[in-house]
Coordinates of C-alpha atoms and ligand atoms in Angstrom, one line a residue:
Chain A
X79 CA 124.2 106.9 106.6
X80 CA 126.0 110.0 105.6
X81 CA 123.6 112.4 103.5
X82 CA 125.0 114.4 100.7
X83 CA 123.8 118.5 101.4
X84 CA 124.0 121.5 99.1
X85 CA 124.1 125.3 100.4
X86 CA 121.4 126.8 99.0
X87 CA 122.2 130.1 100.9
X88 CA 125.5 130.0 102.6
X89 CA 125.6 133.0 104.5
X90 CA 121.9 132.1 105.9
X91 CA 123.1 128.3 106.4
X92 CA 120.0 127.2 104.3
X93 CA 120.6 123.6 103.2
X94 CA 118.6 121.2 101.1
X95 CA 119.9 117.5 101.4
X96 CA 120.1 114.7 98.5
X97 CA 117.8 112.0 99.6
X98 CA 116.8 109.2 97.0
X99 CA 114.1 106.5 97.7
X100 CA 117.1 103.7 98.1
X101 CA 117.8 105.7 101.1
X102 CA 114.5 105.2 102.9
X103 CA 113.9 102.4 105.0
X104 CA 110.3 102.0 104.5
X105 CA 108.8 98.7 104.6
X106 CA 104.7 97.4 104.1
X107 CA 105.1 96.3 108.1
X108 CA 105.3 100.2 108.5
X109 CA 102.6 101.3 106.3
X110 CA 100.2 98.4 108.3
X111 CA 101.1 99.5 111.4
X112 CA 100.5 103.2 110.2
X113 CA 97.3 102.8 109.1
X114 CA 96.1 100.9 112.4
X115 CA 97.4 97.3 112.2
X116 CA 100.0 96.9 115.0
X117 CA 100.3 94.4 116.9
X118 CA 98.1 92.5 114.8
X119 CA 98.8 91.3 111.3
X120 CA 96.9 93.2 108.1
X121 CA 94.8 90.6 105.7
X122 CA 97.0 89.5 102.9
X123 CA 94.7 90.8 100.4
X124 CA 95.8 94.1 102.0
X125 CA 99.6 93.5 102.7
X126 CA 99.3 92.6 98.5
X127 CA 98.5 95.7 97.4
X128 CA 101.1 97.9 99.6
X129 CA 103.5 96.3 98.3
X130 CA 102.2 96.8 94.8
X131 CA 102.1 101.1 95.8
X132 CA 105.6 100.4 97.3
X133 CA 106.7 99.2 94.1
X134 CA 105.8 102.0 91.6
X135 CA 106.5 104.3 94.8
X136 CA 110.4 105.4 94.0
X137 CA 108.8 106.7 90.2
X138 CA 106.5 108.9 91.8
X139 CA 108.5 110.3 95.0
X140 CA 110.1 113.7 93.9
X141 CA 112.3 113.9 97.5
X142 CA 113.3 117.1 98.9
X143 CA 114.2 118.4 102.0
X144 CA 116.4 121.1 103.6
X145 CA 116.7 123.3 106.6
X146 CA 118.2 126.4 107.8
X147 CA 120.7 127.0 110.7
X148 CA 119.7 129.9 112.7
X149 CA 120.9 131.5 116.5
X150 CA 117.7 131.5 118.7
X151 CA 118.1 135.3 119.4
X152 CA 116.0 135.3 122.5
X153 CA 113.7 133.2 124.8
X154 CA 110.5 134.4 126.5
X155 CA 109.8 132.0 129.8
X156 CA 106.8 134.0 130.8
X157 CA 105.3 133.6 127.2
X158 CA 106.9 130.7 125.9
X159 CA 108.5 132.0 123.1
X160 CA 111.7 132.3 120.8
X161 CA 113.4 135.0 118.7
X162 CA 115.1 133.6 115.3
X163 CA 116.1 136.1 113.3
X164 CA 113.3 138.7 114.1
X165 CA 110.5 136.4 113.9
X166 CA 108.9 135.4 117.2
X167 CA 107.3 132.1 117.5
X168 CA 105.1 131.0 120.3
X169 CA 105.8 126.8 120.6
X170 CA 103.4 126.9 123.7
X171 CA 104.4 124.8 126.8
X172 CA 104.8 121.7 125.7
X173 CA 107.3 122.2 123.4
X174 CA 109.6 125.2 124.4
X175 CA 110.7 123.7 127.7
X176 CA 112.4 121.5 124.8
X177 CA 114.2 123.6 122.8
X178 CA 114.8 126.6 125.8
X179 CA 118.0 125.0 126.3
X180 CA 118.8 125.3 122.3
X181 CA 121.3 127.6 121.3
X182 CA 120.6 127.5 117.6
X183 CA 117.5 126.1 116.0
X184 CA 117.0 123.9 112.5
X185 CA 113.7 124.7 110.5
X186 CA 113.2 122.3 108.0
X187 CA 110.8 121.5 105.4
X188 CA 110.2 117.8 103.7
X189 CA 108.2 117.0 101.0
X190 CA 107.5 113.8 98.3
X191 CA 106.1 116.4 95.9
X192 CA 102.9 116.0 94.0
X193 CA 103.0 112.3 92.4
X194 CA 101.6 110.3 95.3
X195 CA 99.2 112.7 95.6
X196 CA 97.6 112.7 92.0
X197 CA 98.3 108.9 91.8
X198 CA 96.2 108.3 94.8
X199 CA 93.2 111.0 93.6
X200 CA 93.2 109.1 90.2
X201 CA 92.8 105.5 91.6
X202 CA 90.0 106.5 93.8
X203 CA 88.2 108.2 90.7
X204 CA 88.9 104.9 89.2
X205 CA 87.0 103.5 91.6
X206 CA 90.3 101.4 93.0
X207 CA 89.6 103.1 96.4
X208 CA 91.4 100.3 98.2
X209 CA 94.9 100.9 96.1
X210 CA 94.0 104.8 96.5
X211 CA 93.7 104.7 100.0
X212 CA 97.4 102.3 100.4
X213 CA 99.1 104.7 97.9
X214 CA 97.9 108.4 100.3
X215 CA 99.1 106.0 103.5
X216 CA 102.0 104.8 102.1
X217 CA 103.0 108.8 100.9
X218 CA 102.4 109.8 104.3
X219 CA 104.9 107.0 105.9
X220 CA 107.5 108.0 103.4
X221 CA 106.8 111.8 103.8
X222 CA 107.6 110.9 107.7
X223 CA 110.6 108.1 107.0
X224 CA 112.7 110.8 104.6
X225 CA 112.0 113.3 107.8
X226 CA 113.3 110.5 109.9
X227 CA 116.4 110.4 107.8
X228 CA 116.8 114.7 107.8
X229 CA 116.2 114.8 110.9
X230 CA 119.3 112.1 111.6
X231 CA 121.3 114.1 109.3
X232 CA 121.0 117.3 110.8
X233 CA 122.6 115.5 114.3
X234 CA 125.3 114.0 112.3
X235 CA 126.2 117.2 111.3
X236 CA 125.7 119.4 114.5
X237 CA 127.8 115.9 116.4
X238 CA 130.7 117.5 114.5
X239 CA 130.7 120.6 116.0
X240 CA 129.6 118.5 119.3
X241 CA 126.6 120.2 119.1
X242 CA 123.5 118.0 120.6
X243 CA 119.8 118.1 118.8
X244 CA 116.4 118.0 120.4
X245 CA 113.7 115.8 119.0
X246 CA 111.6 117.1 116.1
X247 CA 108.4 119.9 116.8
X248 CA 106.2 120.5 113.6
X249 CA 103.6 123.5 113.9
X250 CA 100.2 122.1 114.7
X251 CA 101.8 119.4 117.1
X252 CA 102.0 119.6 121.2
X253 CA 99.6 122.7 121.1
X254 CA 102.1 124.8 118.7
X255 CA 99.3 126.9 116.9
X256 CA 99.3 125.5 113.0
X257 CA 99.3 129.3 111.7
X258 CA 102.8 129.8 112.8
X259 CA 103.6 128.2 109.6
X260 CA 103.3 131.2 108.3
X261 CA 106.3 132.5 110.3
X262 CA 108.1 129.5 109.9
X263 CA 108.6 129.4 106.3
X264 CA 109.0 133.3 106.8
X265 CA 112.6 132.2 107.6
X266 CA 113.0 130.0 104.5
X267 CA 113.5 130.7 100.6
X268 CA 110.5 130.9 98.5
X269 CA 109.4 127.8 97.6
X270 CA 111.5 126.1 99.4
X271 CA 112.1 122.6 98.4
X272 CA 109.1 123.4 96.3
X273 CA 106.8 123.9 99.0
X274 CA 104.2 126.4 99.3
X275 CA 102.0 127.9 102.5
X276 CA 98.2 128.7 101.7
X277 CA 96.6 131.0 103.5
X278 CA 95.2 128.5 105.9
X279 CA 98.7 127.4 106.6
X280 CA 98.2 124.2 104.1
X281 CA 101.5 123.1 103.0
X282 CA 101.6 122.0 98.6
X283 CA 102.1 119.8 98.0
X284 CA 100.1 117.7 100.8
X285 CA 102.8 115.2 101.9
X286 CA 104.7 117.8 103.2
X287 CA 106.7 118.3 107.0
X288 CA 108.0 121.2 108.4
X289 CA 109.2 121.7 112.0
X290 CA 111.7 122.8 114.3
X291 CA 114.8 121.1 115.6
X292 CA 117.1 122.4 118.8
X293 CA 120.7 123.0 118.5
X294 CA 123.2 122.8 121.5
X295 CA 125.2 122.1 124.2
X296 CA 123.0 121.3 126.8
X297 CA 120.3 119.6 125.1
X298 CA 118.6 116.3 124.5
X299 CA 116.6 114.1 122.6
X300 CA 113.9 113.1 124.8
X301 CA 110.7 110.6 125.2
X302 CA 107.8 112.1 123.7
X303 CA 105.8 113.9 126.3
X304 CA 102.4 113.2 125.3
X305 CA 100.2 112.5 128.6
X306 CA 101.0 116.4 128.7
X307 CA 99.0 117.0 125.4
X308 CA 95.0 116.3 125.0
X309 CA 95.8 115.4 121.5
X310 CA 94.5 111.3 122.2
X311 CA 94.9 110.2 118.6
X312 CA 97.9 112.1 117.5
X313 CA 100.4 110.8 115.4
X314 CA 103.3 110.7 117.9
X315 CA 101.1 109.2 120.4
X316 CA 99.5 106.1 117.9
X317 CA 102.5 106.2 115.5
X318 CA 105.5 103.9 116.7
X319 CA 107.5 101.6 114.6
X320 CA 106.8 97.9 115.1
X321 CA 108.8 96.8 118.3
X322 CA 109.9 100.7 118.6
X323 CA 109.4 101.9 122.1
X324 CA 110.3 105.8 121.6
X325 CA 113.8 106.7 120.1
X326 CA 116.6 108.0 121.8
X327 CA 119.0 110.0 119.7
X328 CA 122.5 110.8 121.3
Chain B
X6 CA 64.6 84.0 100.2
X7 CA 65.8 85.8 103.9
X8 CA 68.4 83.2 103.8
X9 CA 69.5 85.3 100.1
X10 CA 69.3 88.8 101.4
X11 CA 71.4 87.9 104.9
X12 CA 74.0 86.5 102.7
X13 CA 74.1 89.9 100.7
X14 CA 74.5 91.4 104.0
X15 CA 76.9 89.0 105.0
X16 CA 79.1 89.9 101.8
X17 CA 78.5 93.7 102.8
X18 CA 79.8 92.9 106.5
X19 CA 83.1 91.2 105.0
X20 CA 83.8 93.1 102.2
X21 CA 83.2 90.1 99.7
X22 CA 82.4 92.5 96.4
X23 CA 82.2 89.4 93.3
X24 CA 83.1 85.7 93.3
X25 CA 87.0 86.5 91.5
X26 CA 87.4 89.0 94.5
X27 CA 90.0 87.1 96.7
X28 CA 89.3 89.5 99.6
X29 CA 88.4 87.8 102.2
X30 CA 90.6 84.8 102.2
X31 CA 88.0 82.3 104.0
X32 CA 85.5 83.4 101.2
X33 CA 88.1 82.6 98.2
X34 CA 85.7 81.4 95.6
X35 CA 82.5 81.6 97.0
X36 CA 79.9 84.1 95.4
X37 CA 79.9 88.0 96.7
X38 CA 77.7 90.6 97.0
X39 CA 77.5 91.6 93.1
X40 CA 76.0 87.7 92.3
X41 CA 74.1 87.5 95.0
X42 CA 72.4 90.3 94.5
X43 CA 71.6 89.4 90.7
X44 CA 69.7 85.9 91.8
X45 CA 67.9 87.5 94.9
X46 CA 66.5 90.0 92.3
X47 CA 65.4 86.7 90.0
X48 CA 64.4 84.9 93.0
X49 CA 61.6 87.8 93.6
X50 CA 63.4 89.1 97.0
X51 CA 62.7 92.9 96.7
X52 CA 65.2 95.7 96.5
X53 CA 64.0 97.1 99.9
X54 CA 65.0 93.8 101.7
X55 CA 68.3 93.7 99.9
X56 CA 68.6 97.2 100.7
X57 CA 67.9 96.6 104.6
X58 CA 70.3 93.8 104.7
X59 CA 73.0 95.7 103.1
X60 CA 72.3 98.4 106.0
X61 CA 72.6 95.9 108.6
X62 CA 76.1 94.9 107.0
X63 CA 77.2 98.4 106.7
X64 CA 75.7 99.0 110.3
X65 CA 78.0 96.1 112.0
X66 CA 81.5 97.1 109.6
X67 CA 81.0 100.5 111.4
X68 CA 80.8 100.1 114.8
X69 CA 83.5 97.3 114.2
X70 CA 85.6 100.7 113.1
X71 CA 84.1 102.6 115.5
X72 CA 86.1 99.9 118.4
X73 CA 88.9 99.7 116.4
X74 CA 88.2 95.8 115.6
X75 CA 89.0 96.9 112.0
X76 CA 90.6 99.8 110.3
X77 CA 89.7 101.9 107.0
X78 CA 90.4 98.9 104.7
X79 CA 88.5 96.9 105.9
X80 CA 85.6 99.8 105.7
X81 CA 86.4 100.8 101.8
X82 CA 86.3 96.8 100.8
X83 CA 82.5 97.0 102.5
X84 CA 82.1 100.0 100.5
X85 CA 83.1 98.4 97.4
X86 CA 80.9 95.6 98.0
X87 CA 77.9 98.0 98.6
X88 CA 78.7 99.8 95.2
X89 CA 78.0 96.1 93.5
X90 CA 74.5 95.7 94.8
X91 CA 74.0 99.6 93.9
X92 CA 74.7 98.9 90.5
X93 CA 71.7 96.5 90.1
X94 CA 69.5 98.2 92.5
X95 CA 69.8 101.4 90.6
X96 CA 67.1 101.2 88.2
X97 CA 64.6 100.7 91.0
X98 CA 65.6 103.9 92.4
X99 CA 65.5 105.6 89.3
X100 CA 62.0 104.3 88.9
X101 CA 61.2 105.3 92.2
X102 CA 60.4 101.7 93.6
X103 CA 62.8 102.4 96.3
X104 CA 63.5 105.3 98.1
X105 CA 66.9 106.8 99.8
X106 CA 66.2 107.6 103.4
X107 CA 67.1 111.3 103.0
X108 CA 69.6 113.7 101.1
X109 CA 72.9 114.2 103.1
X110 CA 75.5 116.8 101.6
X111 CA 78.8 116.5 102.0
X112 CA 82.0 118.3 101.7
X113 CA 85.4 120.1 103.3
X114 CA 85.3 123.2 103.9
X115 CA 87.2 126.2 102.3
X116 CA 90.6 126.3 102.5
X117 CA 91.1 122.6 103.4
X118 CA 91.6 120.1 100.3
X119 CA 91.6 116.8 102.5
X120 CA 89.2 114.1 100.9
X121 CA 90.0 110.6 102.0
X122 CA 88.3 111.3 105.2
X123 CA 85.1 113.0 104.2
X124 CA 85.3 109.8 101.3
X125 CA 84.9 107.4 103.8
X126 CA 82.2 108.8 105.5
X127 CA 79.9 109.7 102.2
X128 CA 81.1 106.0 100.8
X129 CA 79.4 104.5 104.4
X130 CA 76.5 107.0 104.7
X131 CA 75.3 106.3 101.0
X132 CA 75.6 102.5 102.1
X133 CA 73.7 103.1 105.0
X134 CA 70.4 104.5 102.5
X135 CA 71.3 107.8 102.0
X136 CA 71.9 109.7 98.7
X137 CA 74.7 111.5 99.1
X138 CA 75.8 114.8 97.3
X139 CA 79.5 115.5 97.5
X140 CA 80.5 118.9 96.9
X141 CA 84.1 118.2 97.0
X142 CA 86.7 120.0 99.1
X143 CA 87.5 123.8 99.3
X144 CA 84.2 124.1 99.3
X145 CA 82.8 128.1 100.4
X146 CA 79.9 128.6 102.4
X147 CA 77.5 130.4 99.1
X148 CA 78.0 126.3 97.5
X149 CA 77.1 124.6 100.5
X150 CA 73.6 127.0 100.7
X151 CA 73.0 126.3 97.2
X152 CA 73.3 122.7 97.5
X153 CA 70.8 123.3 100.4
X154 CA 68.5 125.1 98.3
X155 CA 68.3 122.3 95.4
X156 CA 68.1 119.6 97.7
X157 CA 65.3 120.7 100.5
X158 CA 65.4 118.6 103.9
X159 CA 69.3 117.4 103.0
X160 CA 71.3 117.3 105.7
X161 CA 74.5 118.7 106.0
X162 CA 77.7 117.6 107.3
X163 CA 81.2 119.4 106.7
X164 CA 85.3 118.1 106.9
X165 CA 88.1 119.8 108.0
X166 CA 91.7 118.5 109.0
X167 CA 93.3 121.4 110.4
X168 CA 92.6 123.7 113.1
X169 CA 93.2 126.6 110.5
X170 CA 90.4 126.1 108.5
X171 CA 88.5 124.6 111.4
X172 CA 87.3 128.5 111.0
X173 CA 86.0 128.3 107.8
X174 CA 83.7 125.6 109.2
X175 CA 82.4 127.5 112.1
X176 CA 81.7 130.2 109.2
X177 CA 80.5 128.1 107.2
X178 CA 77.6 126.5 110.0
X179 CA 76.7 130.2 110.8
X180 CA 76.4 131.0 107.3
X181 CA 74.1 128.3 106.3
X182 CA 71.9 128.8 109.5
X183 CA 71.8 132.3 108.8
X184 CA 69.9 131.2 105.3
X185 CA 68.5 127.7 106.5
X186 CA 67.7 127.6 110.5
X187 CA 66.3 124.3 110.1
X188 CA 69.0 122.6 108.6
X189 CA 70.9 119.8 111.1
X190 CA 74.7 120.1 110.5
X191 CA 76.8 117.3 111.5
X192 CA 80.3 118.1 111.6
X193 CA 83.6 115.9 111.6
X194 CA 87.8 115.5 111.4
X195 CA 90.8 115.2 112.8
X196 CA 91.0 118.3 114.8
X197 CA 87.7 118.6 115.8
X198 CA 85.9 117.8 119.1
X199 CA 82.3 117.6 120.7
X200 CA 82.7 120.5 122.6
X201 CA 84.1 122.5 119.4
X202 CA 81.3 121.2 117.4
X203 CA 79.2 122.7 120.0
X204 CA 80.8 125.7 120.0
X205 CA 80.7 126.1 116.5
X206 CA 76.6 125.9 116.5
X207 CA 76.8 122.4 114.5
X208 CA 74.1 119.7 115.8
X209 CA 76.3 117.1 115.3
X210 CA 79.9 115.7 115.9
X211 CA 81.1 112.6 115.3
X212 CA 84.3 111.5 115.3
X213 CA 83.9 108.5 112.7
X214 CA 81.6 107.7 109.7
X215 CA 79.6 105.0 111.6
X216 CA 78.3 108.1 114.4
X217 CA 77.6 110.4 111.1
X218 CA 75.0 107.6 110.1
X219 CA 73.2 107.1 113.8
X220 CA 73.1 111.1 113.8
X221 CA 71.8 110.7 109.9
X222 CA 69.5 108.1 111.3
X223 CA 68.2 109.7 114.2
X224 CA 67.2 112.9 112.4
X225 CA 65.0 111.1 109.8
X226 CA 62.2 113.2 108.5
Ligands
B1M25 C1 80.4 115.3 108.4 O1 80.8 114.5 109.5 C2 82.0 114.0 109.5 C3 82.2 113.0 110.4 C4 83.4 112.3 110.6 C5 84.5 112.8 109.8 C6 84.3 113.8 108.8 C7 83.1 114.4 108.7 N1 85.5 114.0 108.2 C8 86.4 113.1 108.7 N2 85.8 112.4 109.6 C9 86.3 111.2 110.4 O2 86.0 110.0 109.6 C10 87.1 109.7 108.8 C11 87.3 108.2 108.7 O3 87.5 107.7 110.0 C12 88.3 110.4 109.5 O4 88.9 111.2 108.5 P1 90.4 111.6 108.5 O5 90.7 112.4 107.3 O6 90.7 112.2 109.9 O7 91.1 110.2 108.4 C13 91.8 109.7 107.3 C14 90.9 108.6 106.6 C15 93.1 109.1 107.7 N3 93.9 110.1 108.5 C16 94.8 110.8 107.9 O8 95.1 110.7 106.8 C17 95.5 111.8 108.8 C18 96.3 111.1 109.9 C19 97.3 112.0 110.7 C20 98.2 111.1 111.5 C21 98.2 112.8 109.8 C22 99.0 112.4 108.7 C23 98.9 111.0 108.2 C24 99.9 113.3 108.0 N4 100.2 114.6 108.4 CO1 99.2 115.6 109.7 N5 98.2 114.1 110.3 C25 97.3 114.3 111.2 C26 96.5 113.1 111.5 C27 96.3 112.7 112.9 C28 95.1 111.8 113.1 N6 95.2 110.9 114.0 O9 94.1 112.0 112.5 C29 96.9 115.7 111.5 C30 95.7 116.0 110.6 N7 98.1 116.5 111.0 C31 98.3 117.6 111.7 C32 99.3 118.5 111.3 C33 99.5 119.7 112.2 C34 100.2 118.4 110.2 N8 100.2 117.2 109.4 C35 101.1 117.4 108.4 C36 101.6 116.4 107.6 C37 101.2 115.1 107.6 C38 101.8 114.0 106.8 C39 102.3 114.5 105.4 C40 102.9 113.3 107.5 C41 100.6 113.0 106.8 C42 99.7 113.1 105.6 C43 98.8 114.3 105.7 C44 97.7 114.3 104.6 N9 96.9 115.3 104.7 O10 97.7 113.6 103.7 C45 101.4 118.8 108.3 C46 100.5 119.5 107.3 C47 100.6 119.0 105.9 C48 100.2 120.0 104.9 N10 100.1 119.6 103.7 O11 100.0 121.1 105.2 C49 101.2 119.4 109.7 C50 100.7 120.8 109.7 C51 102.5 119.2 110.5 C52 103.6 120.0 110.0 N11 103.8 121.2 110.4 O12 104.4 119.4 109.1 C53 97.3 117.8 112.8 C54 96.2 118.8 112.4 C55 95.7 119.5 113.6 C56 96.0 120.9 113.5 N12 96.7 121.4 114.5 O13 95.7 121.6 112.6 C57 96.8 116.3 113.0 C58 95.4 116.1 113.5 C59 97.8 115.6 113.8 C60 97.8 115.9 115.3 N13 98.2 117.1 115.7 O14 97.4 115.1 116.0 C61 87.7 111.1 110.7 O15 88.4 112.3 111.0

């Protein structure tokens, strides 16, 4: 699916991306699965109400996401760490081994905004906690399906300049300390896509992504690497789409 | 009369909250915790029993979660069956004919505004006998010692989901034993670990709201 983007800054090639709900591919089998049930089917009673969330969902989903383009200025071995545009980040060894091969480098942000959010708080002060609960999970599936669908722009994009993308690495992920959101959204606009950073590194709204993507010649999307992390019940290690062993991007 | 206070337990277990409830589908119809509870009162059964089988139900929902046999659903639907008996046990608490088994406060920490976790484990403790006082999230260190002040003997037990402001929790334990020595501190989320817990000075960890009520449990007054 070919995105529509917008410079925001075109001398910084910072991008934000038109993404509606209609483009999102997210389905109640997801949500279930998500929220434990894979390999095993969810209770009807359950399945019901998702797909009543999923159905006011598109009203309350305020979409945006964007990213800037930026030349990885310099890479530490010893220390694990990359240059972009005077800010150096430590990704840890996990995840620079990844992106060491990266010419360039796409930070990008993603968010749903605050709807979901409030939406969900209200039914559990309602005391609808079940509805409450399926309308946060179901945020946090889309929040991760739109970054799905940036994150498959981005290569569409660098395929034209036959440029090749790593996999995504979010700060807080693979042992990539959480604080260096901080320096990650040093490199962005303020409020950027209408996302702010607390000082604990606490993204607002909530269902928000950020993370880093690598640009270039020589690299590759790979299998996620997780029996080298000590995370056990991390999202990339639980979360996999029905029948989806691990994606492999071009 | 036993036969009336394992069903009520039985409701709890399953998640059966009233007879229009269609959740669970094999129990379509049949009565649920919230009439039950109404003719075991009328039959004479006592609040305590009802309470001790609602414990028992709440006590086999979470260690299903605890193996993974069910997910958090499954845990809020047992929840909302528990709140139905509350309602008509309430006035015997109030009265003072039945007693909580002890005062847990709850809440996450400063800097961290995650709730559906630390939800879940205050809906399950209260459940499990305990009253519960929820301070919320963002909560600084001076609110939880006050809490501990008002409610003497409470127990305390703090969220966090990010390593960030997994800081502010080690703060806040040191901060309220600085005050309150004696106070047992159970803490809990995503990023946290045994060994961190340790670390931290807390006396508890537990990684889901079903190991929150055996610690709860264990340090009975
Ligand atoms: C007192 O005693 C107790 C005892 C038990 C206690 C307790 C207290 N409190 C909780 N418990 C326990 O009992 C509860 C019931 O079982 C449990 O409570 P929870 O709150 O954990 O559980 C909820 C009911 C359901 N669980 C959840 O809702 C969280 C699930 C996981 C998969 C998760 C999700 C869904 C999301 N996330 Co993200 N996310 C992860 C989570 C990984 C995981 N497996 O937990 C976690 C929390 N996330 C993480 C990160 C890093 C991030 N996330 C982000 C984004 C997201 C989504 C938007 C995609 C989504 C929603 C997030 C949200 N807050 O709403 C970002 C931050 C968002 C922000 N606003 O700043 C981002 C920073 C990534 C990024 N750079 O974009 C990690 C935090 C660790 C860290 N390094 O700080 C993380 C642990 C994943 C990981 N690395 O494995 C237990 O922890």
């Amino acid at each position: 699916m070919s995105l529509k983007y917008l410079p925001v800054d075109v001398e910084k090639e910072i991008y934000e991306v038109e993404i509606s709900f209609k483009d999102l591919s997210i389905t109640r089998k997801e949500i279930e699965h998500d929220i434990g049930y894979s390999g095993i089917s969810a209770p009807e009673h359950f399945s019901g109400i998702i797909d009543a969330v999923l159905s006011r969902a598109a009203d309350k989903c305020g979409i945006r996401a964007g990213y800037r383009i930026i030349d990885i200025q310099k890479k530490e071995d010893a220390n694990h760490g990359l240059l972009l545009d005077g800010v150096f980040f430590s990704p840890d060894k996990i995840i620079y081994p990844q992106i060491k091969k990266a010419e360039r480098a796409a930070m990008f942000a993603v968010t749903i905004g605050r709807e979901m959010e409030l939406w969900s708080g209200e039914l559990f002060r309602r005391g609808e906690i079940l509805m409450g609960y399926m309308a946060d999970a179901a945020a946090s599936s889309i929040v991760e399906n739109i970054t799905d669908l940036l994150h498959d722009h981005i290569r569409s994009r660098m395929l034209e300049s036959e440029m090749k993308i790593t996999n995504r690495y979010s700060p807080g992920y693979c042992n990539w300390n959480v604080s260096e959101q901080h320096l990650l959204f040093s490199l962005l606009p303020k409020n950027f896509c209408g996302i702010s950073l607390t000082e604990s590194s606490l993204m607002l709204p909530v269902k928000s992504v950020s993370g880093i993507i690598g640009i270039g010649k020589n690299v590759r999307y790979s299998k996620y690497n997780c029996n080298r992390c000590a995370v056990k019940d991390c999202t990339y290690r639980t979360r996999r789409r029905p029948g989806e062993k691990a994606v492999v991007l071009k | 009369m036993n036969d009336a206070s394992e069903k009520i337990g039985v409701c709890i277990e399953r998640g059966k909250v009233n007879k229009s409830s269609p959740y669970p589908g094999d129990m379509a119809g049949q009565d649920g915790a919230d009439e039950l509870t109404v003719s075991a009162l009328e039959w004479g059964v006592t609040p305590d029993k009802i309470l001790s089988a609602c414990n028992i139900g709440m006590q086999r929902i979470g260690e299903k979660f605890g193996r993974n046999e069910v997910f958090v659903p499954e845990l809020l639907m047992s929840a909302k069956a528990m709140n139905a008996v509350m309602t008509h046990l309430k006035p015997f608490f109030q009265s003072g004919n039945v007693k909580a088994k002890g005062k847990f406060v709850i809440g996450t920490v400063a800097g961290d505004l995650h709730d559906i976790g630390k939800n879940l484990v205050a809906m399950v403790v209260e459940g499990n006998g305990w009253e519960v006082i929820d301070l919320g999230v963002d909560v600084k260190p001076s609110k939880f010692i006050s809490a501990v002040k008002e409610n003497s003997g409470c127990i305390v037990g703090l969220s966090a989901l990010l390593t960030t402001t997994m800081v502010n929790m080690a703060k806040t334990v040191s901060e309220i034993k600085a005050v309150y020595p004696g106070t047992k501190i159970i803490v809990g989320g995503a990023p946290l670990t045994y060994d961190k817990a340790v670390k931290m000075g807390a006396d508890g960890y537990s990684p889901d709201p079903q190991g929150t009520v055996e610690f709860l449990n264990k340090n009975l007054l």
